[in-house]
Amino acid sequence: MYSQGLDQPGGPPAAGASDAAREAQFLAKIAAEEKIEPKDWMPEGYRQTLIRQISQHAHSEIVGMLPEGNWITRAPSLERKAILIAKVQDEGGHGAYLYGAAETLGVTREELIEQLLAGTAKYSSIFNYPTPTWADVGAIGWLVDGAAIMNQIPLCRCSYGPYARAMVRICREESFHQRQGFDIMMKLARGAAAQRRLAQDALERWWWPSLMMFGPSDADSRHTAQSVRWKIKRFTNDELRQRFVDFTVPQAEFLGLEVPDPALVWDAASGHYRFGAIDWTEFQEVLRGNGPCNRERLAARRAAHEAGRWVREAAAAYAAKQPARAPAAA
Amino acid sequence: MTDVRWPLWEVFIRSRSGLEHKHVGSLHATDARMAVEHARDLYTRREEGVSIWVVRSSDITASDPADADALFEPARDKVYRHPTFYEIPPEVKTL
């Protein structure tokens, strides 16, 4: 990810080119499937849309470490614990890639983190739900990471280069997350009656919030149309949600679990599952800060940030004391 | 409340010997050693590399995309630099 630091103290933008001409050039590049890179001219709306989307995505990765981190000390075996640590570490890494991509657009990571801690930035609604049982770790991997992958694969072709490159890296790692989750669900679904109940209960609690992860329906989505035109998004929220349902229902059937939607039915004519109405009031409430765990998540982030402050300060003080010297020879 | 800002570094990874180092992304670190350690954790969790270079982003001089036309124009009319410019009769072999 190229970063803001690469910006040279160059002169003013290309002389003579009016904004209209530059915008036409920009749109022609998008139409030709060329990537936009950090120092290329871009409309302010494009820049702001990307900052909003990439930073929300980064925050989601960071807050997403919390519900699963909850189970690291209580994972049922040493192997599951090692896997879970690796997964949570990946989420932290994904957050770092994404903050890096956002920084190429002229914001600093510190500003973005301050927005998150101040509660003014959004992150994915899904991470405001609790993880009371081990099956939740399985359901998160299977459903939440599954939905994330569905969202993220088209983002690998996003028109903004640094975001697309970060997404390629993330998608490569995300597949392990989904599979380890399905693996947990499979073990539970094939286990004792009590284990099957845990798996079914987790599916019931995570199913609808997972469908909400794709965002408001197309009719109510403020940003979708423009983002599709700019090739930031390749598919609409509803298209991706439908694809997720079509992929996931047969997986639930394989597990012998029941999707908590009485309206769910296979429609042979269209080749898609039809599913029931989503409770958008719940979605809006969670986004507004009134989900089951919003306050707890932010409090945990703030506490971690404060607890780490002395480490950041000590490292900066240590670096300042070192004599100026060239970096180690390669 | 405001944190001390750590400088930005660009990371280059050699994925295996025989290949060149390739830019993979950036990170923040207070010094070169921390940058290498963070790069290890951030970019090689799955054995993606055998060697890491880090360089402060502010030490990189880059060409300006707005000047790209003028900068790269001299190469544009020199198609004769490519072997495909020359037509070789089919009966001439190994040329």
CSV table of N, CA and C in Angstrom, one decimal, chain A residues 1-3 5-6 8 39-40 89-90 93 96-97 103 108-111 114 169 173 176 305-306 309 312-313 315-316 318-319 327 330, chain B residues 1-6 8 10 23-26 28 30-32 34 41-43 45-46 48 53 57-58 60-66:
chain,number,residue,atom,x,y,z
A,1,MET,N,0.8,-1.2,0.0
A,1,MET,CA,0.0,0.0,0.0
A,1,MET,C,0.9,1.2,0.0
A,2,TYR,N,0.8,2.0,-1.0
A,2,TYR,CA,1.5,3.2,-1.1
A,2,TYR,C,0.9,4.2,0.0
A,3,SER,N,1.8,5.0,0.5
A,3,SER,CA,1.3,5.8,1.6
A,3,SER,C,1.5,7.2,1.4
A,5,GLY,N,3.2,9.2,2.9
A,5,GLY,CA,4.6,9.6,3.0
A,5,GLY,C,5.3,9.7,1.6
A,6,LEU,N,4.7,9.0,0.6
A,6,LEU,CA,5.4,9.0,-0.7
A,6,LEU,C,5.1,10.3,-1.4
A,8,GLN,N,5.5,13.6,-2.7
A,8,GLN,CA,6.6,14.5,-2.8
A,8,GLN,C,6.2,15.9,-2.7
A,39,LYS,N,-1.6,8.8,-5.8
A,39,LYS,CA,-1.2,10.2,-6.2
A,39,LYS,C,-1.9,10.7,-7.4
A,40,ASP,N,-2.8,9.8,-8.0
A,40,ASP,CA,-3.6,10.2,-9.2
A,40,ASP,C,-4.7,11.2,-8.7
A,89,GLN,N,-5.2,-12.9,15.5
A,89,GLN,CA,-4.0,-12.1,15.0
A,89,GLN,C,-4.2,-11.7,13.6
A,90,ASP,N,-4.7,-12.6,12.7
A,90,ASP,CA,-5.0,-12.2,11.3
A,90,ASP,C,-6.0,-11.0,11.3
A,93,GLY,N,-4.1,-8.0,11.8
A,93,GLY,CA,-3.3,-7.7,10.6
A,93,GLY,C,-4.2,-7.1,9.5
A,96,ALA,N,-4.6,-3.6,10.2
A,96,ALA,CA,-3.4,-2.8,9.9
A,96,ALA,C,-3.3,-2.6,8.3
A,97,TYR,N,-3.6,-3.6,7.5
A,97,TYR,CA,-3.5,-3.4,6.1
A,97,TYR,C,-4.5,-2.3,5.7
A,103,GLU,N,-4.8,5.4,4.8
A,103,GLU,CA,-3.8,6.5,5.0
A,103,GLU,C,-3.3,7.0,3.7
A,108,THR,N,-4.7,10.2,8.7
A,108,THR,CA,-3.7,9.5,9.5
A,108,THR,C,-4.4,8.3,10.3
A,109,ARG,N,-3.6,7.3,10.6
A,109,ARG,CA,-4.1,6.2,11.3
A,109,ARG,C,-4.6,6.7,12.7
A,110,GLU,N,-3.8,7.6,13.3
A,110,GLU,CA,-4.2,8.2,14.6
A,110,GLU,C,-5.6,8.8,14.6
A,111,GLU,N,-5.8,9.6,13.5
A,111,GLU,CA,-7.2,10.3,13.4
A,111,GLU,C,-8.3,9.2,13.4
A,114,GLU,N,-8.7,7.5,16.7
A,114,GLU,CA,-9.4,8.5,17.6
A,114,GLU,C,-10.9,8.5,17.3
A,169,ARG,N,-4.9,-9.7,-0.2
A,169,ARG,CA,-4.2,-10.3,0.9
A,169,ARG,C,-5.2,-10.8,2.0
A,173,GLU,N,-6.4,-14.9,3.4
A,173,GLU,CA,-6.3,-15.4,4.7
A,173,GLU,C,-7.7,-15.7,5.3
A,176,PHE,N,-9.3,-19.4,5.5
A,176,PHE,CA,-9.0,-20.2,6.7
A,176,PHE,C,-9.9,-20.0,7.8
A,305,HIS,N,-6.4,0.5,24.4
A,305,HIS,CA,-5.6,1.6,23.9
A,305,HIS,C,-4.9,2.4,25.0
A,306,GLU,N,-5.6,2.6,26.1
A,306,GLU,CA,-4.9,3.3,27.2
A,306,GLU,C,-3.9,2.4,27.8
A,309,ARG,N,-0.7,2.6,26.0
A,309,ARG,CA,-0.1,3.9,25.7
A,309,ARG,C,1.4,4.0,26.2
A,312,ARG,N,3.7,2.5,23.6
A,312,ARG,CA,4.0,3.4,22.4
A,312,ARG,C,4.9,4.6,22.8
A,313,GLU,N,4.7,5.1,24.0
A,313,GLU,CA,5.5,6.3,24.4
A,313,GLU,C,6.9,5.8,24.6
A,315,ALA,N,8.5,3.3,23.3
A,315,ALA,CA,9.2,3.0,22.0
A,315,ALA,C,9.6,4.3,21.3
A,316,ALA,N,8.7,5.3,21.3
A,316,ALA,CA,9.0,6.5,20.7
A,316,ALA,C,10.2,7.2,21.4
A,318,TYR,N,12.6,5.7,23.1
A,318,TYR,CA,13.8,4.9,22.8
A,318,TYR,C,14.3,5.3,21.4
A,319,ALA,N,13.4,5.4,20.5
A,319,ALA,CA,13.9,5.7,19.1
A,319,ALA,C,14.5,7.1,19.1
A,327,PRO,N,19.7,2.8,8.5
A,327,PRO,CA,19.1,1.5,8.8
A,327,PRO,C,20.1,0.3,8.4
A,330,ALA,N,21.0,-4.2,4.1
A,330,ALA,CA,20.2,-5.3,3.7
A,330,ALA,C,21.0,-6.5,3.3
B,1,MET,N,-4.3,13.2,25.2
B,1,MET,CA,-5.0,12.1,24.6
B,1,MET,C,-4.3,11.7,23.3
B,2,THR,N,-3.8,12.7,22.6
B,2,THR,CA,-3.2,12.5,21.2
B,2,THR,C,-1.9,11.7,21.4
B,3,ASP,N,-1.8,10.7,20.5
B,3,ASP,CA,-0.6,9.8,20.6
B,3,ASP,C,0.5,10.4,19.8
B,4,VAL,N,1.7,10.0,20.2
B,4,VAL,CA,2.9,10.3,19.5
B,4,VAL,C,2.8,9.5,18.1
B,5,ARG,N,3.0,10.2,17.0
B,5,ARG,CA,2.9,9.5,15.7
B,5,ARG,C,4.2,8.8,15.4
B,6,TRP,N,4.0,7.5,15.0
B,6,TRP,CA,5.2,6.7,14.6
B,6,TRP,C,5.4,6.9,13.1
B,8,LEU,N,6.1,6.3,9.1
B,8,LEU,CA,5.6,5.3,8.2
B,8,LEU,C,6.8,4.6,7.5
B,10,GLU,N,7.8,1.7,4.3
B,10,GLU,CA,7.4,0.8,3.2
B,10,GLU,C,8.1,-0.5,3.3
B,23,HIS,N,7.4,-4.7,-3.2
B,23,HIS,CA,6.7,-3.9,-2.3
B,23,HIS,C,5.4,-4.6,-1.9
B,24,VAL,N,5.2,-4.8,-0.6
B,24,VAL,CA,3.9,-5.5,-0.1
B,24,VAL,C,3.0,-4.6,0.6
B,25,GLY,N,3.5,-3.4,1.1
B,25,GLY,CA,2.6,-2.6,1.9
B,25,GLY,C,3.4,-1.7,2.8
B,26,SER,N,2.7,-1.1,3.8
B,26,SER,CA,3.4,-0.2,4.7
B,26,SER,C,3.0,-0.5,6.1
B,28,HIS,N,3.7,1.2,10.5
B,28,HIS,CA,4.2,2.3,11.4
B,28,HIS,C,5.2,1.6,12.4
B,30,THR,N,8.7,2.8,15.2
B,30,THR,CA,9.5,3.9,15.7
B,30,THR,C,10.9,3.9,15.1
B,31,ASP,N,11.4,2.7,14.8
B,31,ASP,CA,12.8,2.6,14.2
B,31,ASP,C,12.9,1.4,13.2
B,32,ALA,N,14.0,1.3,12.6
B,32,ALA,CA,14.2,0.2,11.6
B,32,ALA,C,14.0,-1.2,12.1
B,34,MET,N,12.2,-2.2,14.7
B,34,MET,CA,10.8,-2.4,15.0
B,34,MET,C,10.1,-2.6,13.7
B,41,ASP,N,5.7,-9.9,11.4
B,41,ASP,CA,4.4,-10.2,12.0
B,41,ASP,C,3.2,-9.9,11.0
B,42,LEU,N,3.4,-8.8,10.3
B,42,LEU,CA,2.2,-8.4,9.5
B,42,LEU,C,2.2,-9.0,8.1
B,43,TYR,N,3.4,-9.2,7.5
B,43,TYR,CA,3.4,-9.7,6.1
B,43,TYR,C,3.9,-11.1,5.9
B,45,ARG,N,3.1,-14.0,8.0
B,45,ARG,CA,2.6,-15.0,8.9
B,45,ARG,C,2.4,-16.4,8.3
B,46,ARG,N,2.5,-16.4,7.0
B,46,ARG,CA,2.3,-17.7,6.3
B,46,ARG,C,3.5,-18.0,5.4
B,48,GLU,N,5.5,-16.1,3.8
B,48,GLU,CA,5.5,-15.4,2.5
B,48,GLU,C,6.9,-14.9,2.1
B,53,TRP,N,13.0,-6.0,3.5
B,53,TRP,CA,13.6,-4.7,3.4
B,53,TRP,C,12.5,-3.7,4.0
B,57,SER,N,9.1,5.8,4.4
B,57,SER,CA,8.4,6.3,3.3
B,57,SER,C,8.9,7.7,2.9
B,58,SER,N,9.2,8.5,3.8
B,58,SER,CA,9.7,9.8,3.5
B,58,SER,C,11.0,9.9,2.8
B,60,ILE,N,11.7,8.0,0.2
B,60,ILE,CA,11.4,7.6,-1.2
B,60,ILE,C,11.1,8.8,-2.0
B,61,THR,N,11.8,8.9,-3.2
B,61,THR,CA,11.5,9.9,-4.1
B,61,THR,C,10.7,9.2,-5.3
B,62,ALA,N,9.5,9.7,-5.5
B,62,ALA,CA,8.7,9.1,-6.5
B,62,ALA,C,8.5,10.1,-7.7
B,63,SER,N,8.2,9.5,-8.9
B,63,SER,CA,7.8,10.3,-10.0
B,63,SER,C,6.4,10.8,-9.8
B,64,ASP,N,6.0,11.8,-10.4
B,64,ASP,CA,4.7,12.4,-10.3
B,64,ASP,C,3.8,11.9,-11.4
B,65,PRO,N,2.7,11.2,-11.0
B,65,PRO,CA,1.8,10.6,-12.1
B,65,PRO,C,1.3,11.7,-13.0
B,66,ALA,N,1.2,12.9,-12.5
B,66,ALA,CA,0.7,14.0,-13.4
B,66,ALA,C,1.7,14.3,-14.5
